[in-house]
mmCIF file of C-alpha atoms and ligand atoms in Angstrom:
data_model
loop_
_atom_site.group_PDB
_atom_site.id
_atom_site.type_symbol
_atom_site.label_atom_id
_atom_site.label_comp_id
_atom_site.label_asym_id
_atom_site.label_seq_id
_atom_site.Cartn_x
_atom_site.Cartn_y
_atom_site.Cartn_z
ATOM 1 C CA UNK J 1 -13.340 6.536 24.678
ATOM 2 C CA UNK J 2 -14.254 7.241 21.026
ATOM 3 C CA UNK J 3 -17.549 5.918 19.544
ATOM 4 C CA UNK J 4 -16.241 4.494 16.280
ATOM 5 C CA UNK J 5 -18.498 3.851 13.279
ATOM 6 C CA UNK J 6 -17.270 1.107 10.991
ATOM 7 C CA UNK J 7 -18.587 -0.298 7.750
ATOM 8 C CA UNK J 8 -18.162 -0.710 4.018
ATOM 9 C CA UNK J 9 -18.419 2.364 1.729
ATOM 10 C CA UNK J 10 -21.996 3.530 1.431
ATOM 11 C CA UNK J 11 -23.123 2.082 4.835
ATOM 12 C CA UNK J 12 -23.929 5.598 6.081
ATOM 13 C CA UNK J 13 -21.097 6.007 8.561
ATOM 14 C CA UNK J 14 -20.715 9.759 8.103
ATOM 15 C CA UNK J 15 -24.567 10.472 8.052
ATOM 16 C CA UNK J 16 -25.045 8.445 11.256
ATOM 17 C CA UNK J 17 -22.059 10.009 12.959
ATOM 18 C CA UNK J 18 -23.455 13.496 12.132
ATOM 19 C CA UNK J 19 -26.868 12.428 13.485
ATOM 20 C CA UNK J 20 -25.314 11.186 16.770
ATOM 21 C CA UNK J 21 -23.159 14.237 17.209
ATOM 22 C CA UNK J 22 -22.866 17.334 14.840
ATOM 23 C CA UNK J 23 -19.316 17.713 16.082
ATOM 24 C CA UNK J 24 -18.300 14.169 15.050
ATOM 25 C CA UNK J 25 -14.873 13.576 13.521
ATOM 26 C CA UNK J 26 -14.713 12.351 9.954
ATOM 27 C CA UNK J 27 -11.564 10.267 9.240
ATOM 28 C CA UNK J 28 -11.676 10.819 5.429
ATOM 29 C CA UNK J 29 -12.146 14.607 5.787
ATOM 30 C CA UNK J 30 -9.163 14.786 8.275
ATOM 31 C CA UNK J 31 -6.976 12.607 5.965
ATOM 32 C CA UNK J 32 -7.891 15.002 3.035
ATOM 33 C CA UNK J 33 -6.955 18.016 5.263
ATOM 34 C CA UNK J 34 -3.673 16.312 6.189
ATOM 35 C CA UNK J 35 -2.886 15.507 2.546
ATOM 36 C CA UNK J 36 -3.968 18.751 1.075
ATOM 37 C CA UNK J 37 -5.822 16.965 -1.726
ATOM 38 C CA UNK J 38 -8.651 14.693 -2.275
ATOM 39 C CA UNK J 39 -8.337 10.925 -1.443
ATOM 40 C CA UNK J 40 -9.013 10.152 -5.090
ATOM 41 C CA UNK J 41 -6.124 12.371 -6.255
ATOM 42 C CA UNK J 42 -3.857 10.834 -3.622
ATOM 43 C CA UNK J 43 -4.678 7.378 -4.648
ATOM 44 C CA UNK J 44 -3.932 8.321 -8.247
ATOM 45 C CA UNK J 45 -0.557 10.012 -7.566
ATOM 46 C CA UNK J 46 0.948 8.171 -4.554
ATOM 47 C CA UNK J 47 -1.080 4.905 -4.503
ATOM 48 C CA UNK J 48 -3.227 3.061 -2.079
ATOM 49 C CA UNK J 49 -0.298 1.810 0.160
ATOM 50 C CA UNK J 50 0.781 5.432 0.996
ATOM 51 C CA UNK J 51 -2.871 6.277 1.725
ATOM 52 C CA UNK J 52 -3.161 3.243 4.192
ATOM 53 C CA UNK J 53 0.015 4.628 6.051
ATOM 54 C CA UNK J 54 -1.636 8.047 6.602
ATOM 55 C CA UNK J 55 -4.979 6.336 7.391
ATOM 56 C CA UNK J 56 -3.262 4.341 10.289
ATOM 57 C CA UNK J 57 -1.728 7.509 11.768
ATOM 58 C CA UNK J 58 -4.927 9.422 11.778
ATOM 59 C CA UNK J 59 -6.821 6.387 13.278
ATOM 60 C CA UNK J 60 -4.264 6.251 16.120
ATOM 61 C CA UNK J 61 -4.967 10.054 16.792
ATOM 62 C CA UNK J 62 -8.738 9.594 16.567
ATOM 63 C CA UNK J 63 -8.840 6.710 19.092
ATOM 64 C CA UNK J 64 -7.411 9.065 21.665
ATOM 65 C CA UNK J 65 -10.448 11.305 21.493
ATOM 66 C CA UNK J 66 -13.877 11.023 23.313
ATOM 67 C CA UNK J 67 -15.657 11.870 20.018
ATOM 68 C CA UNK J 68 -17.973 10.119 17.601
ATOM 69 C CA UNK J 69 -15.712 8.994 14.719
ATOM 70 C CA UNK J 70 -16.662 8.040 11.205
ATOM 71 C CA UNK J 71 -14.001 5.806 9.606
ATOM 72 C CA UNK J 72 -13.089 5.028 5.962
ATOM 73 C CA UNK J 73 -14.281 1.642 4.911
ATOM 74 C CA UNK J 74 -10.830 0.223 4.486
ATOM 75 C CA UNK J 75 -9.650 0.929 8.009
ATOM 76 C CA UNK J 76 -9.942 -2.764 9.032
ATOM 77 C CA UNK J 77 -7.727 -4.032 6.303
ATOM 78 C CA UNK J 78 -4.425 -3.935 8.352
ATOM 79 C CA UNK J 79 -3.809 -6.124 11.278
ATOM 80 C CA UNK J 80 -2.096 -3.111 12.941
ATOM 81 C CA UNK J 81 -5.298 -1.106 12.700
ATOM 82 C CA UNK J 82 -7.493 -3.993 13.865
ATOM 83 C CA UNK J 83 -5.348 -4.340 16.947
ATOM 84 C CA UNK J 84 -5.600 -0.684 17.541
ATOM 85 C CA UNK J 85 -9.358 -0.793 17.213
ATOM 86 C CA UNK J 86 -9.609 -3.643 19.654
ATOM 87 C CA UNK J 87 -8.224 -1.346 22.332
ATOM 88 C CA UNK J 88 -11.386 0.714 21.826
ATOM 89 C CA UNK J 89 -14.517 -0.700 23.470
ATOM 90 C CA UNK J 90 -17.207 1.139 21.424
ATOM 91 C CA UNK J 91 -16.885 0.067 17.785
ATOM 92 C CA UNK J 92 -20.194 -0.068 15.839
ATOM 93 C CA UNK J 93 -20.275 -1.964 12.559
ATOM 94 C CA UNK J 94 -22.992 -0.735 10.201
ATOM 95 C CA UNK J 95 -23.617 -3.976 8.288
ATOM 96 C CA UNK J 96 -25.530 -4.015 4.979
ATOM 97 C CA UNK J 97 -25.820 -6.340 1.982
ATOM 98 C CA UNK J 98 -23.429 -5.714 -1.023
ATOM 99 C CA UNK J 99 -26.202 -4.897 -3.510
ATOM 100 C CA UNK J 100 -27.606 -2.125 -1.399
ATOM 101 C CA UNK J 101 -24.154 -0.657 -0.841
ATOM 102 C CA UNK J 102 -23.104 -0.915 -4.415
ATOM 103 C CA UNK J 103 -26.278 0.993 -5.581
ATOM 104 C CA UNK J 104 -25.490 3.773 -3.084
ATOM 105 C CA UNK J 105 -21.751 3.965 -4.012
ATOM 106 C CA UNK J 106 -22.620 4.148 -7.747
ATOM 107 C CA UNK J 107 -25.222 6.842 -7.180
ATOM 108 C CA UNK J 108 -22.907 9.028 -5.078
ATOM 109 C CA UNK J 109 -21.679 11.596 -7.539
ATOM 110 C CA UNK J 110 -20.212 13.907 -4.862
ATOM 111 C CA UNK J 111 -17.893 11.202 -3.566
ATOM 112 C CA UNK J 112 -16.211 9.191 -6.442
ATOM 113 C CA UNK J 113 -14.355 6.619 -4.461
ATOM 114 C CA UNK J 114 -11.164 5.203 -6.121
ATOM 115 C CA UNK J 115 -12.019 1.657 -5.215
ATOM 116 C CA UNK J 116 -15.393 2.091 -7.079
ATOM 117 C CA UNK J 117 -13.691 3.733 -10.072
ATOM 118 C CA UNK J 118 -10.748 1.290 -10.270
ATOM 119 C CA UNK J 119 -12.634 -2.033 -9.685
ATOM 120 C CA UNK J 120 -15.427 -3.945 -11.513
ATOM 121 C CA UNK J 121 -18.527 -4.683 -9.573
ATOM 122 C CA UNK J 122 -17.281 -8.326 -9.089
ATOM 123 C CA UNK J 123 -13.954 -7.133 -7.825
ATOM 124 C CA UNK J 124 -15.685 -4.822 -5.340
ATOM 125 C CA UNK J 125 -17.941 -7.653 -4.193
ATOM 126 C CA UNK J 126 -14.761 -9.686 -3.541
ATOM 127 C CA UNK J 127 -13.315 -6.795 -1.434
ATOM 128 C CA UNK J 128 -16.577 -6.557 0.426
ATOM 129 C CA UNK J 129 -16.609 -10.278 1.158
ATOM 130 C CA UNK J 130 -12.943 -10.313 2.291
ATOM 131 C CA UNK J 131 -13.540 -7.433 4.834
ATOM 132 C CA UNK J 132 -16.728 -8.932 6.516
ATOM 133 C CA UNK J 133 -14.726 -11.046 9.048
ATOM 134 C CA UNK J 134 -12.525 -8.090 9.813
ATOM 135 C CA UNK J 135 -15.340 -5.669 10.682
ATOM 136 C CA UNK J 136 -16.836 -8.365 12.864
ATOM 137 C CA UNK J 137 -13.430 -9.092 14.532
ATOM 138 C CA UNK J 138 -13.294 -5.537 15.889
ATOM 139 C CA UNK J 139 -16.888 -4.703 16.410
ATOM 140 C CA UNK J 140 -18.435 -4.464 19.773
ATOM 141 C CA UNK J 141 -21.814 -4.024 18.211
ATOM 142 C CA UNK J 142 -23.150 -5.116 14.778
ATOM 143 C CA UNK J 143 -26.202 -3.436 13.424
ATOM 144 C CA UNK J 144 -27.872 -4.620 10.230
ATOM 145 C CA UNK J 145 -28.720 -1.349 8.583
ATOM 146 C CA UNK J 146 -29.894 -2.604 5.218
ATOM 147 C CA UNK J 147 -33.544 -1.988 5.856
ATOM 148 C CA UNK J 148 -33.208 0.862 8.311
ATOM 149 C CA UNK J 149 -33.486 4.623 7.686
ATOM 150 C CA UNK J 150 -30.820 6.923 8.948
ATOM 151 C CA UNK J 151 -33.302 8.144 11.644
ATOM 152 C CA UNK J 152 -34.029 4.492 12.796
ATOM 153 C CA UNK J 153 -30.374 3.813 12.976
ATOM 154 C CA UNK J 154 -29.585 6.885 15.085
ATOM 155 C CA UNK J 155 -32.570 6.082 17.412
ATOM 156 C CA UNK J 156 -31.241 2.507 17.787
ATOM 157 C CA UNK J 157 -27.693 3.700 18.710
ATOM 158 C CA UNK J 158 -28.848 6.363 21.219
HETATM 159 C C1 LIG L 201 -12.081 3.264 1.243
HETATM 160 C C2 LIG L 201 -13.245 3.961 1.698
HETATM 161 C C3 LIG L 201 -13.392 5.463 1.635
HETATM 162 C C4 LIG L 201 -12.001 6.112 1.682
HETATM 163 C C5 LIG L 201 -11.110 5.509 0.598
HETATM 164 C C6 LIG L 201 -10.904 4.034 0.771
HETATM 165 C C7 LIG L 201 -12.055 1.805 1.292
HETATM 166 O O1 LIG L 201 -14.166 5.849 2.810
HETATM 167 O O2 LIG L 201 -11.364 5.911 2.930
HETATM 168 O O3 LIG L 201 -11.671 5.837 -0.577
HETATM 169 O O4 LIG L 201 -11.020 1.263 1.194
HETATM 170 O O5 LIG L 201 -13.227 1.205 1.496
HETATM 171 P P1 LIG L 201 -15.706 5.600 2.886
HETATM 172 O O6 LIG L 201 -15.970 4.278 3.501
HETATM 173 O O7 LIG L 201 -16.124 6.651 3.826
HETATM 174 O O8 LIG L 201 -16.308 5.869 1.547
#
């Protein structure tokens, strides 16, 4: 069974996954490898819908593993993905407040996310709000990470 980390952009999924297991599987990195280009370039040329299709296929593959898996923040959007995630019993939602997440996303120069670039702060807040129930629907554990350091989160999850 995979140990799946869920949460909005900036919630620390990859950092925590790496801390739990250096051999963790990063969904976005695998998608980029599959696409042969960055997610930002793929969004710009083929659009979000095409991205979501590939994302679903990679999710299905990752759920067959016994690895720690860091997902992309939008993996919970589709009912199909949520149904798939519900077949996995170890889904950890790294929950944080929007303002904290927004500051992190905005400061992350190495990872310019298309949803950040293409939406106003208000629009991104609406996307965040809409997704809350979806993360909670598939989570087997919800951890409020807003005030926790990566070390504290990793300790908590061990
Ligand atoms: C997305 C989150 C990103 C990436 C893509 C779409 C989203 O992953 O999959 O840009 O819809 O929230 P991170 O959550 O790892 O930034």
